[in-house]
């Protein structure tokens, strides 16, 4: 009876989907619902939670440090989008050409930084962007007569260091996404365009870019999330969660400061919910703007 039930064509799909549903409920829906509830409470370890309504959210709206964290995360996200979408796409197109030699070597070289621990990478970049005259970047600037720069003590220069770290780590990953998308484009399209006299630039803009749209939107979506959720890179670059004048503080870093360092779990939960809302709003807007929610027209 049980075997007949499991092998039923109506029941089988639900059996296969059940593990995913259970994991989704246990590790996403339940924590999210619990966080929403905590955001309306004053929760500290060792004390009974107290219901305070929208006080946490009201406090957030007037919290200058939180606003600073939001601005830092937003600027970081925008800068990484500007760099980590067009350049990996161009590198992928270059590596995918027939005349490219050492293709596998370049693919491995670009992807290798992603395998490096963010702790190790952050430590290396902290030393590279150190304020001493002997640090790597300042040594390079010294060749051009530029005085040593205190990169990690300035708003703009600190952001440059953060974006440089992100560029080094994730260019290869995004490039592989675009390479995967390029493999799905039939070669006949390019051959037909060449016969019609289309230049390389025209083939890139009229064939490659439109057919890479799904891949581009996917990379854009995950990059928006990664930009707003960045934390460990900042923590390692400044060797802690307390950068000078909060120039490296991110939304997740502020959440960590309130929840872990200050034991203010209810307030931290409110920060997390606001981050979720911001991320969802931006991603849903860009998905709607790029037409991903539109139904395909019937032939």
PDB file of C-alpha atoms in Angstrom:
ATOM      1  CA  UNK A   1       0.000   0.000   0.000  1.00  0.00           C
ATOM      2  CA  UNK A   2       2.800   2.435   0.957  1.00  0.00           C
ATOM      3  CA  UNK A   3       4.827   1.490  -2.140  1.00  0.00           C
ATOM      4  CA  UNK A   4       1.794   2.014  -4.352  1.00  0.00           C
ATOM      5  CA  UNK A   5       1.194   5.383  -2.701  1.00  0.00           C
ATOM      6  CA  UNK A   6       4.815   6.556  -3.220  1.00  0.00           C
ATOM      7  CA  UNK A   7       4.904   5.394  -6.839  1.00  0.00           C
ATOM      8  CA  UNK A   8       1.687   7.157  -7.677  1.00  0.00           C
ATOM      9  CA  UNK A   9       2.110   9.692 -10.495  1.00  0.00           C
ATOM     10  CA  UNK A  10       0.163  12.236  -8.459  1.00  0.00           C
ATOM     11  CA  UNK A  11       2.156  11.752  -5.257  1.00  0.00           C
ATOM     12  CA  UNK A  12       5.686  11.257  -6.656  1.00  0.00           C
ATOM     13  CA  UNK A  13       6.303  14.928  -7.562  1.00  0.00           C
ATOM     14  CA  UNK A  14       5.445  16.011  -4.027  1.00  0.00           C
ATOM     15  CA  UNK A  15       7.797  13.372  -2.572  1.00  0.00           C
ATOM     16  CA  UNK A  16      10.702  14.738  -4.624  1.00  0.00           C
ATOM     17  CA  UNK A  17       9.885  18.341  -3.711  1.00  0.00           C
ATOM     18  CA  UNK A  18       9.365  17.612   0.010  1.00  0.00           C
ATOM     19  CA  UNK A  19      13.081  17.797   1.058  1.00  0.00           C
ATOM     20  CA  UNK A  20      13.436  21.252  -0.492  1.00  0.00           C
ATOM     21  CA  UNK A  21      10.190  22.446   1.099  1.00  0.00           C
ATOM     22  CA  UNK A  22      11.279  21.229   4.542  1.00  0.00           C
ATOM     23  CA  UNK A  23      14.718  22.850   4.259  1.00  0.00           C
ATOM     24  CA  UNK A  24      13.137  26.081   2.976  1.00  0.00           C
ATOM     25  CA  UNK A  25      10.683  26.189   5.880  1.00  0.00           C
ATOM     26  CA  UNK A  26      13.274  25.337   8.539  1.00  0.00           C
ATOM     27  CA  UNK A  27      16.190  27.495   7.390  1.00  0.00           C
ATOM     28  CA  UNK A  28      14.455  30.457   5.693  1.00  0.00           C
ATOM     29  CA  UNK A  29      10.786  30.900   6.550  1.00  0.00           C
ATOM     30  CA  UNK A  30      11.095  30.105  10.276  1.00  0.00           C
ATOM     31  CA  UNK A  31      14.196  32.295  10.892  1.00  0.00           C
ATOM     32  CA  UNK A  32      12.614  35.113   8.880  1.00  0.00           C
ATOM     33  CA  UNK A  33       9.346  34.938  10.822  1.00  0.00           C
ATOM     34  CA  UNK A  34      11.280  34.785  14.096  1.00  0.00           C
ATOM     35  CA  UNK A  35      13.359  37.822  13.077  1.00  0.00           C
ATOM     36  CA  UNK A  36      10.243  39.803  12.191  1.00  0.00           C
ATOM     37  CA  UNK A  37       8.824  39.045  15.633  1.00  0.00           C
ATOM     38  CA  UNK A  38      12.084  39.994  17.354  1.00  0.00           C
ATOM     39  CA  UNK A  39      12.218  43.312  15.487  1.00  0.00           C
ATOM     40  CA  UNK A  40       9.136  44.442  17.439  1.00  0.00           C
ATOM     41  CA  UNK A  41      10.660  43.476  20.780  1.00  0.00           C
ATOM     42  CA  UNK A  42      13.484  44.495  23.071  1.00  0.00           C
ATOM     43  CA  UNK A  43      15.565  41.328  23.166  1.00  0.00           C
ATOM     44  CA  UNK A  44      18.754  40.970  25.183  1.00  0.00           C
ATOM     45  CA  UNK A  45      20.418  37.764  26.353  1.00  0.00           C
ATOM     46  CA  UNK A  46      19.542  36.864  29.926  1.00  0.00           C
ATOM     47  CA  UNK A  47      16.351  38.933  29.994  1.00  0.00           C
ATOM     48  CA  UNK A  48      12.757  38.314  29.028  1.00  0.00           C
ATOM     49  CA  UNK A  49      11.783  39.824  25.661  1.00  0.00           C
ATOM     50  CA  UNK A  50       9.565  42.888  25.938  1.00  0.00           C
ATOM     51  CA  UNK A  51       7.135  44.010  23.240  1.00  0.00           C
ATOM     52  CA  UNK A  52       7.891  47.581  22.131  1.00  0.00           C
ATOM     53  CA  UNK A  53       6.027  47.819  18.817  1.00  0.00           C
ATOM     54  CA  UNK A  54       7.663  49.962  16.133  1.00  0.00           C
ATOM     55  CA  UNK A  55      10.180  51.573  18.509  1.00  0.00           C
ATOM     56  CA  UNK A  56      13.148  49.779  16.917  1.00  0.00           C
ATOM     57  CA  UNK A  57      12.149  50.967  13.451  1.00  0.00           C
ATOM     58  CA  UNK A  58      11.508  54.487  14.684  1.00  0.00           C
ATOM     59  CA  UNK A  59      14.941  54.550  16.281  1.00  0.00           C
ATOM     60  CA  UNK A  60      16.501  53.323  13.037  1.00  0.00           C
ATOM     61  CA  UNK A  61      15.015  56.174  11.044  1.00  0.00           C
ATOM     62  CA  UNK A  62      16.833  58.699  13.239  1.00  0.00           C
ATOM     63  CA  UNK A  63      20.056  56.718  13.642  1.00  0.00           C
ATOM     64  CA  UNK A  64      22.855  58.591  11.887  1.00  0.00           C
ATOM     65  CA  UNK A  65      25.279  55.674  12.149  1.00  0.00           C
ATOM     66  CA  UNK A  66      22.760  53.361  10.464  1.00  0.00           C
ATOM     67  CA  UNK A  67      22.252  55.926   7.700  1.00  0.00           C
ATOM     68  CA  UNK A  68      26.030  56.040   7.249  1.00  0.00           C
ATOM     69  CA  UNK A  69      26.098  52.253   6.931  1.00  0.00           C
ATOM     70  CA  UNK A  70      23.301  52.332   4.339  1.00  0.00           C
ATOM     71  CA  UNK A  71      25.136  54.953   2.265  1.00  0.00           C
ATOM     72  CA  UNK A  72      28.402  52.986   2.455  1.00  0.00           C
ATOM     73  CA  UNK A  73      26.692  49.775   1.340  1.00  0.00           C
ATOM     74  CA  UNK A  74      24.812  51.558  -1.462  1.00  0.00           C
ATOM     75  CA  UNK A  75      27.973  53.237  -2.814  1.00  0.00           C
ATOM     76  CA  UNK A  76      29.887  49.951  -2.620  1.00  0.00           C
ATOM     77  CA  UNK A  77      27.075  48.135  -4.433  1.00  0.00           C
ATOM     78  CA  UNK A  78      26.908  50.704  -7.255  1.00  0.00           C
ATOM     79  CA  UNK A  79      30.689  50.752  -7.763  1.00  0.00           C
ATOM     80  CA  UNK A  80      30.919  46.962  -7.869  1.00  0.00           C
ATOM     81  CA  UNK A  81      28.063  46.828 -10.390  1.00  0.00           C
ATOM     82  CA  UNK A  82      29.840  49.366 -12.617  1.00  0.00           C
ATOM     83  CA  UNK A  83      33.026  47.280 -12.582  1.00  0.00           C
ATOM     84  CA  UNK A  84      31.954  43.661 -12.101  1.00  0.00           C
ATOM     85  CA  UNK A  85      29.448  43.445 -14.949  1.00  0.00           C
ATOM     86  CA  UNK A  86      30.936  45.137 -18.051  1.00  0.00           C
ATOM     87  CA  UNK A  87      34.569  44.122 -17.536  1.00  0.00           C
ATOM     88  CA  UNK A  88      33.932  40.399 -16.862  1.00  0.00           C
ATOM     89  CA  UNK A  89      31.646  40.406 -19.927  1.00  0.00           C
ATOM     90  CA  UNK A  90      34.393  41.885 -22.113  1.00  0.00           C
ATOM     91  CA  UNK A  91      36.981  39.467 -20.729  1.00  0.00           C
ATOM     92  CA  UNK A  92      34.619  36.555 -21.420  1.00  0.00           C
ATOM     93  CA  UNK A  93      34.094  37.699 -25.009  1.00  0.00           C
ATOM     94  CA  UNK A  94      37.848  38.063 -25.474  1.00  0.00           C
ATOM     95  CA  UNK A  95      38.653  34.640 -24.042  1.00  0.00           C
ATOM     96  CA  UNK A  96      35.853  33.057 -26.089  1.00  0.00           C
ATOM     97  CA  UNK A  97      37.326  34.210 -29.423  1.00  0.00           C
ATOM     98  CA  UNK A  98      38.800  31.552 -31.713  1.00  0.00           C
ATOM     99  CA  UNK A  99      42.215  33.210 -31.837  1.00  0.00           C
ATOM    100  CA  UNK A 100      42.681  33.416 -28.049  1.00  0.00           C
ATOM    101  CA  UNK A 101      45.710  31.398 -26.932  1.00  0.00           C
ATOM    102  CA  UNK A 102      46.179  30.114 -23.372  1.00  0.00           C
ATOM    103  CA  UNK A 103      42.420  30.182 -22.823  1.00  0.00           C
ATOM    104  CA  UNK A 104      42.365  27.686 -19.954  1.00  0.00           C
ATOM    105  CA  UNK A 105      45.293  29.402 -18.261  1.00  0.00           C
ATOM    106  CA  UNK A 106      43.531  32.777 -18.259  1.00  0.00           C
ATOM    107  CA  UNK A 107      40.263  31.256 -17.056  1.00  0.00           C
ATOM    108  CA  UNK A 108      42.053  29.571 -14.154  1.00  0.00           C
ATOM    109  CA  UNK A 109      44.036  32.716 -13.343  1.00  0.00           C
ATOM    110  CA  UNK A 110      40.930  34.895 -13.187  1.00  0.00           C
ATOM    111  CA  UNK A 111      39.006  32.353 -11.089  1.00  0.00           C
ATOM    112  CA  UNK A 112      41.815  31.580  -8.629  1.00  0.00           C
ATOM    113  CA  UNK A 113      41.187  34.644  -6.362  1.00  0.00           C
ATOM    114  CA  UNK A 114      37.651  33.382  -5.644  1.00  0.00           C
ATOM    115  CA  UNK A 115      39.175  30.276  -4.054  1.00  0.00           C
ATOM    116  CA  UNK A 116      41.191  32.400  -1.645  1.00  0.00           C
ATOM    117  CA  UNK A 117      39.764  32.815   1.836  1.00  0.00           C
ATOM    118  CA  UNK A 118      38.262  36.258   2.348  1.00  0.00           C
ATOM    119  CA  UNK A 119      40.177  36.424   5.638  1.00  0.00           C
ATOM    120  CA  UNK A 120      43.483  35.911   3.841  1.00  0.00           C
ATOM    121  CA  UNK A 121      42.508  38.240   0.982  1.00  0.00           C
ATOM    122  CA  UNK A 122      41.387  40.968   3.387  1.00  0.00           C
ATOM    123  CA  UNK A 123      44.623  40.736   5.362  1.00  0.00           C
ATOM    124  CA  UNK A 124      46.727  40.942   2.203  1.00  0.00           C
ATOM    125  CA  UNK A 125      44.838  43.995   0.934  1.00  0.00           C
ATOM    126  CA  UNK A 126      45.108  45.658   4.351  1.00  0.00           C
ATOM    127  CA  UNK A 127      48.884  45.354   4.070  1.00  0.00           C
ATOM    128  CA  UNK A 128      48.845  46.471   0.425  1.00  0.00           C
ATOM    129  CA  UNK A 129      46.868  49.607   1.253  1.00  0.00           C
ATOM    130  CA  UNK A 130      48.764  50.325   4.458  1.00  0.00           C
ATOM    131  CA  UNK A 131      49.685  53.927   5.287  1.00  0.00           C
ATOM    132  CA  UNK A 132      53.404  53.246   5.578  1.00  0.00           C
ATOM    133  CA  UNK A 133      55.705  54.362   2.783  1.00  0.00           C
ATOM    134  CA  UNK A 134      56.829  50.756   2.263  1.00  0.00           C
ATOM    135  CA  UNK A 135      53.338  49.361   1.592  1.00  0.00           C
ATOM    136  CA  UNK A 136      52.800  48.054  -1.936  1.00  0.00           C
ATOM    137  CA  UNK A 137      50.418  50.735  -3.219  1.00  0.00           C
ATOM    138  CA  UNK A 138      52.327  53.607  -1.632  1.00  0.00           C
ATOM    139  CA  UNK A 139      55.583  52.223  -3.021  1.00  0.00           C
ATOM    140  CA  UNK A 140      54.019  52.238  -6.480  1.00  0.00           C
ATOM    141  CA  UNK A 141      52.736  55.793  -6.006  1.00  0.00           C
ATOM    142  CA  UNK A 142      56.189  56.822  -4.800  1.00  0.00           C
ATOM    143  CA  UNK A 143      57.614  56.057  -8.253  1.00  0.00           C
ATOM    144  CA  UNK A 144      55.500  58.951  -9.551  1.00  0.00           C
ATOM    145  CA  UNK A 145      56.464  61.296  -6.745  1.00  0.00           C
ATOM    146  CA  UNK A 146      53.193  60.921  -4.815  1.00  0.00           C
ATOM    147  CA  UNK A 147      53.405  61.133  -1.004  1.00  0.00           C
ATOM    148  CA  UNK A 148      52.187  58.136   1.045  1.00  0.00           C
ATOM    149  CA  UNK A 149      48.390  57.972   1.256  1.00  0.00           C
ATOM    150  CA  UNK A 150      46.488  56.803   4.331  1.00  0.00           C
ATOM    151  CA  UNK A 151      44.015  54.770   2.296  1.00  0.00           C
ATOM    152  CA  UNK A 152      42.168  53.164   5.192  1.00  0.00           C
ATOM    153  CA  UNK A 153      41.583  56.450   7.012  1.00  0.00           C
ATOM    154  CA  UNK A 154      39.759  58.323   4.260  1.00  0.00           C
ATOM    155  CA  UNK A 155      36.196  57.872   3.014  1.00  0.00           C
ATOM    156  CA  UNK A 156      37.004  57.821  -0.718  1.00  0.00           C
ATOM    157  CA  UNK A 157      40.323  55.975  -0.468  1.00  0.00           C
ATOM    158  CA  UNK A 158      38.850  53.401   1.902  1.00  0.00           C
ATOM    159  CA  UNK A 159      36.080  52.692  -0.601  1.00  0.00           C
ATOM    160  CA  UNK A 160      38.708  52.330  -3.336  1.00  0.00           C
ATOM    161  CA  UNK A 161      40.419  49.620  -1.268  1.00  0.00           C
ATOM    162  CA  UNK A 162      37.107  47.805  -0.692  1.00  0.00           C
ATOM    163  CA  UNK A 163      36.161  47.881  -4.374  1.00  0.00           C
ATOM    164  CA  UNK A 164      39.672  46.790  -5.388  1.00  0.00           C
ATOM    165  CA  UNK A 165      39.332  43.758  -3.119  1.00  0.00           C
ATOM    166  CA  UNK A 166      35.919  42.908  -4.589  1.00  0.00           C
ATOM    167  CA  UNK A 167      37.222  43.341  -8.145  1.00  0.00           C
ATOM    168  CA  UNK A 168      40.168  41.042  -7.497  1.00  0.00           C
ATOM    169  CA  UNK A 169      38.020  38.330  -5.941  1.00  0.00           C
ATOM    170  CA  UNK A 170      34.918  38.284  -8.144  1.00  0.00           C
ATOM    171  CA  UNK A 171      35.941  39.288 -11.674  1.00  0.00           C
ATOM    172  CA  UNK A 172      36.781  35.684 -12.544  1.00  0.00           C
ATOM    173  CA  UNK A 173      33.522  34.303 -11.148  1.00  0.00           C
ATOM    174  CA  UNK A 174      31.369  36.705 -13.149  1.00  0.00           C
ATOM    175  CA  UNK A 175      33.527  36.082 -16.213  1.00  0.00           C
ATOM    176  CA  UNK A 176      32.733  32.373 -16.006  1.00  0.00           C
ATOM    177  CA  UNK A 177      29.019  33.171 -15.819  1.00  0.00           C
ATOM    178  CA  UNK A 178      29.305  35.172 -19.033  1.00  0.00           C
ATOM    179  CA  UNK A 179      31.418  32.468 -20.668  1.00  0.00           C
ATOM    180  CA  UNK A 180      28.655  30.004 -19.885  1.00  0.00           C
ATOM    181  CA  UNK A 181      26.142  32.334 -21.511  1.00  0.00           C
ATOM    182  CA  UNK A 182      28.334  32.769 -24.593  1.00  0.00           C
ATOM    183  CA  UNK A 183      28.475  28.996 -25.104  1.00  0.00           C
ATOM    184  CA  UNK A 184      24.698  28.960 -25.590  1.00  0.00           C
ATOM    185  CA  UNK A 185      24.820  31.430 -28.522  1.00  0.00           C
ATOM    186  CA  UNK A 186      24.846  29.535 -31.865  1.00  0.00           C
ATOM    187  CA  UNK A 187      27.935  30.261 -33.973  1.00  0.00           C
ATOM    188  CA  UNK A 188      25.710  30.476 -37.060  1.00  0.00           C
ATOM    189  CA  UNK A 189      24.443  33.881 -35.909  1.00  0.00           C
ATOM    190  CA  UNK A 190      27.940  35.345 -36.062  1.00  0.00           C
ATOM    191  CA  UNK A 191      28.681  33.691 -39.404  1.00  0.00           C
ATOM    192  CA  UNK A 192      25.500  35.112 -40.930  1.00  0.00           C
ATOM    193  CA  UNK A 193      26.283  38.564 -39.552  1.00  0.00           C
ATOM    194  CA  UNK A 194      29.819  38.398 -40.979  1.00  0.00           C
ATOM    195  CA  UNK A 195      28.470  37.499 -44.398  1.00  0.00           C
ATOM    196  CA  UNK A 196      26.143  40.519 -44.216  1.00  0.00           C
ATOM    197  CA  UNK A 197      29.165  42.712 -43.505  1.00  0.00           C
ATOM    198  CA  UNK A 198      28.614  43.367 -39.791  1.00  0.00           C
ATOM    199  CA  UNK A 199      31.664  44.594 -37.902  1.00  0.00           C
ATOM    200  CA  UNK A 200      32.859  43.019 -34.643  1.00  0.00           C
ATOM    201  CA  UNK A 201      31.361  45.867 -32.674  1.00  0.00           C
ATOM    202  CA  UNK A 202      28.009  45.427 -34.434  1.00  0.00           C
ATOM    203  CA  UNK A 203      28.069  41.682 -33.780  1.00  0.00           C
ATOM    204  CA  UNK A 204      28.783  42.380 -30.112  1.00  0.00           C
ATOM    205  CA  UNK A 205      25.992  44.948 -29.701  1.00  0.00           C
ATOM    206  CA  UNK A 206      23.378  43.260 -31.923  1.00  0.00           C
ATOM    207  CA  UNK A 207      23.992  39.583 -31.135  1.00  0.00           C
ATOM    208  CA  UNK A 208      26.155  39.032 -28.052  1.00  0.00           C
ATOM    209  CA  UNK A 209      24.663  41.575 -25.667  1.00  0.00           C
ATOM    210  CA  UNK A 210      20.962  40.839 -26.402  1.00  0.00           C
ATOM    211  CA  UNK A 211      21.463  37.069 -26.150  1.00  0.00           C
ATOM    212  CA  UNK A 212      23.471  37.491 -22.938  1.00  0.00           C
ATOM    213  CA  UNK A 213      20.576  39.339 -21.313  1.00  0.00           C
ATOM    214  CA  UNK A 214      19.464  36.421 -19.035  1.00  0.00           C
ATOM    215  CA  UNK A 215      23.042  35.926 -17.834  1.00  0.00           C
ATOM    216  CA  UNK A 216      23.517  39.660 -17.331  1.00  0.00           C
ATOM    217  CA  UNK A 217      20.330  39.931 -15.279  1.00  0.00           C
ATOM    218  CA  UNK A 218      21.389  36.954 -13.149  1.00  0.00           C
ATOM    219  CA  UNK A 219      24.827  38.475 -12.486  1.00  0.00           C
ATOM    220  CA  UNK A 220      23.188  41.843 -11.760  1.00  0.00           C
ATOM    221  CA  UNK A 221      20.769  40.250  -9.268  1.00  0.00           C
ATOM    222  CA  UNK A 222      23.399  38.361  -7.279  1.00  0.00           C
ATOM    223  CA  UNK A 223      25.761  41.355  -7.411  1.00  0.00           C
ATOM    224  CA  UNK A 224      23.130  43.641  -5.872  1.00  0.00           C
ATOM    225  CA  UNK A 225      22.645  41.184  -3.030  1.00  0.00           C
ATOM    226  CA  UNK A 226      26.396  40.670  -2.581  1.00  0.00           C
ATOM    227  CA  UNK A 227      27.026  44.413  -2.531  1.00  0.00           C
ATOM    228  CA  UNK A 228      24.436  45.155   0.135  1.00  0.00           C
ATOM    229  CA  UNK A 229      25.339  42.085   2.216  1.00  0.00           C
ATOM    230  CA  UNK A 230      29.099  42.693   2.239  1.00  0.00           C
ATOM    231  CA  UNK A 231      30.651  42.510   5.709  1.00  0.00           C
ATOM    232  CA  UNK A 232      33.671  40.226   6.146  1.00  0.00           C
ATOM    233  CA  UNK A 233      35.730  42.094   3.540  1.00  0.00           C
ATOM    234  CA  UNK A 234      35.272  45.344   5.455  1.00  0.00           C
ATOM    235  CA  UNK A 235      35.960  43.707   8.799  1.00  0.00           C
ATOM    236  CA  UNK A 236      39.226  42.175   7.578  1.00  0.00           C
ATOM    237  CA  UNK A 237      40.368  45.308   5.737  1.00  0.00           C
ATOM    238  CA  UNK A 238      40.064  47.414   8.908  1.00  0.00           C
ATOM    239  CA  UNK A 239      40.998  44.529  11.220  1.00  0.00           C
ATOM    240  CA  UNK A 240      37.686  44.819  13.047  1.00  0.00           C
ATOM    241  CA  UNK A 241      34.238  46.337  12.857  1.00  0.00           C
ATOM    242  CA  UNK A 242      35.329  49.803  13.995  1.00  0.00           C
ATOM    243  CA  UNK A 243      36.769  51.690  11.032  1.00  0.00           C
ATOM    244  CA  UNK A 244      37.739  55.379  11.483  1.00  0.00           C
ATOM    245  CA  UNK A 245      34.566  57.505  11.502  1.00  0.00           C
ATOM    246  CA  UNK A 246      32.688  54.394  10.296  1.00  0.00           C
ATOM    247  CA  UNK A 247      34.021  54.823   6.758  1.00  0.00           C
ATOM    248  CA  UNK A 248      33.943  51.051   6.251  1.00  0.00           C
ATOM    249  CA  UNK A 249      30.774  50.271   8.201  1.00  0.00           C
ATOM    250  CA  UNK A 250      28.151  48.355   6.199  1.00  0.00           C
ATOM    251  CA  UNK A 251      24.544  47.437   6.970  1.00  0.00           C
ATOM    252  CA  UNK A 252      25.527  43.910   7.975  1.00  0.00           C
ATOM    253  CA  UNK A 253      28.418  45.325   9.987  1.00  0.00           C
ATOM    254  CA  UNK A 254      25.980  47.543  11.865  1.00  0.00           C
ATOM    255  CA  UNK A 255      23.714  44.541  12.423  1.00  0.00           C
ATOM    256  CA  UNK A 256      26.700  42.647  13.855  1.00  0.00           C
ATOM    257  CA  UNK A 257      27.626  45.604  16.061  1.00  0.00           C
ATOM    258  CA  UNK A 258      24.140  45.868  17.553  1.00  0.00           C
ATOM    259  CA  UNK A 259      23.372  42.159  17.844  1.00  0.00           C
ATOM    260  CA  UNK A 260      26.705  40.610  18.797  1.00  0.00           C
ATOM    261  CA  UNK A 261      28.814  43.423  20.202  1.00  0.00           C
ATOM    262  CA  UNK A 262      26.069  45.326  22.059  1.00  0.00           C
ATOM    263  CA  UNK A 263      23.676  42.429  22.748  1.00  0.00           C
ATOM    264  CA  UNK A 264      20.737  44.385  21.328  1.00  0.00           C
ATOM    265  CA  UNK A 265      19.148  41.537  19.375  1.00  0.00           C
ATOM    266  CA  UNK A 266      15.755  43.148  18.780  1.00  0.00           C
ATOM    267  CA  UNK A 267      17.308  46.243  17.248  1.00  0.00           C
ATOM    268  CA  UNK A 268      19.643  44.061  15.158  1.00  0.00           C
ATOM    269  CA  UNK A 269      16.639  42.099  13.893  1.00  0.00           C
ATOM    270  CA  UNK A 270      15.052  45.362  12.740  1.00  0.00           C
ATOM    271  CA  UNK A 271      18.261  46.202  10.864  1.00  0.00           C
ATOM    272  CA  UNK A 272      18.123  42.803   9.168  1.00  0.00           C
ATOM    273  CA  UNK A 273      14.495  43.246   8.116  1.00  0.00           C
ATOM    274  CA  UNK A 274      15.234  46.691   6.678  1.00  0.00           C
ATOM    275  CA  UNK A 275      18.171  45.212   4.749  1.00  0.00           C
ATOM    276  CA  UNK A 276      15.896  42.485   3.372  1.00  0.00           C
ATOM    277  CA  UNK A 277      13.290  45.049   2.296  1.00  0.00           C
ATOM    278  CA  UNK A 278      15.904  47.259   0.612  1.00  0.00           C
ATOM    279  CA  UNK A 279      17.464  44.310  -1.236  1.00  0.00           C
ATOM    280  CA  UNK A 280      14.098  42.933  -2.356  1.00  0.00           C
ATOM    281  CA  UNK A 281      12.897  46.352  -3.488  1.00  0.00           C
ATOM    282  CA  UNK A 282      16.001  47.005  -5.594  1.00  0.00           C
ATOM    283  CA  UNK A 283      16.068  43.536  -7.139  1.00  0.00           C
ATOM    284  CA  UNK A 284      12.349  43.414  -7.890  1.00  0.00           C
ATOM    285  CA  UNK A 285      12.559  46.867  -9.444  1.00  0.00           C
ATOM    286  CA  UNK A 286      15.455  45.933 -11.717  1.00  0.00           C
ATOM    287  CA  UNK A 287      13.785  42.622 -12.659  1.00  0.00           C
ATOM    288  CA  UNK A 288      10.600  44.480 -13.584  1.00  0.00           C
ATOM    289  CA  UNK A 289      12.567  47.146 -15.460  1.00  0.00           C
ATOM    290  CA  UNK A 290      14.457  44.515 -17.479  1.00  0.00           C
ATOM    291  CA  UNK A 291      11.212  42.753 -18.393  1.00  0.00           C
ATOM    292  CA  UNK A 292      11.832  39.492 -16.552  1.00  0.00           C
ATOM    293  CA  UNK A 293       8.252  39.413 -15.252  1.00  0.00           C
ATOM    294  CA  UNK A 294       6.695  39.806 -18.685  1.00  0.00           C
ATOM    295  CA  UNK A 295       5.166  36.747 -20.276  1.00  0.00           C
ATOM    296  CA  UNK A 296       6.639  35.701 -23.587  1.00  0.00           C
ATOM    297  CA  UNK A 297       4.387  36.482 -26.494  1.00  0.00           C
ATOM    298  CA  UNK A 298       2.823  33.498 -28.102  1.00  0.00           C
ATOM    299  CA  UNK A 299       4.102  32.726 -31.570  1.00  0.00           C
TER     300      UNK A 299
END
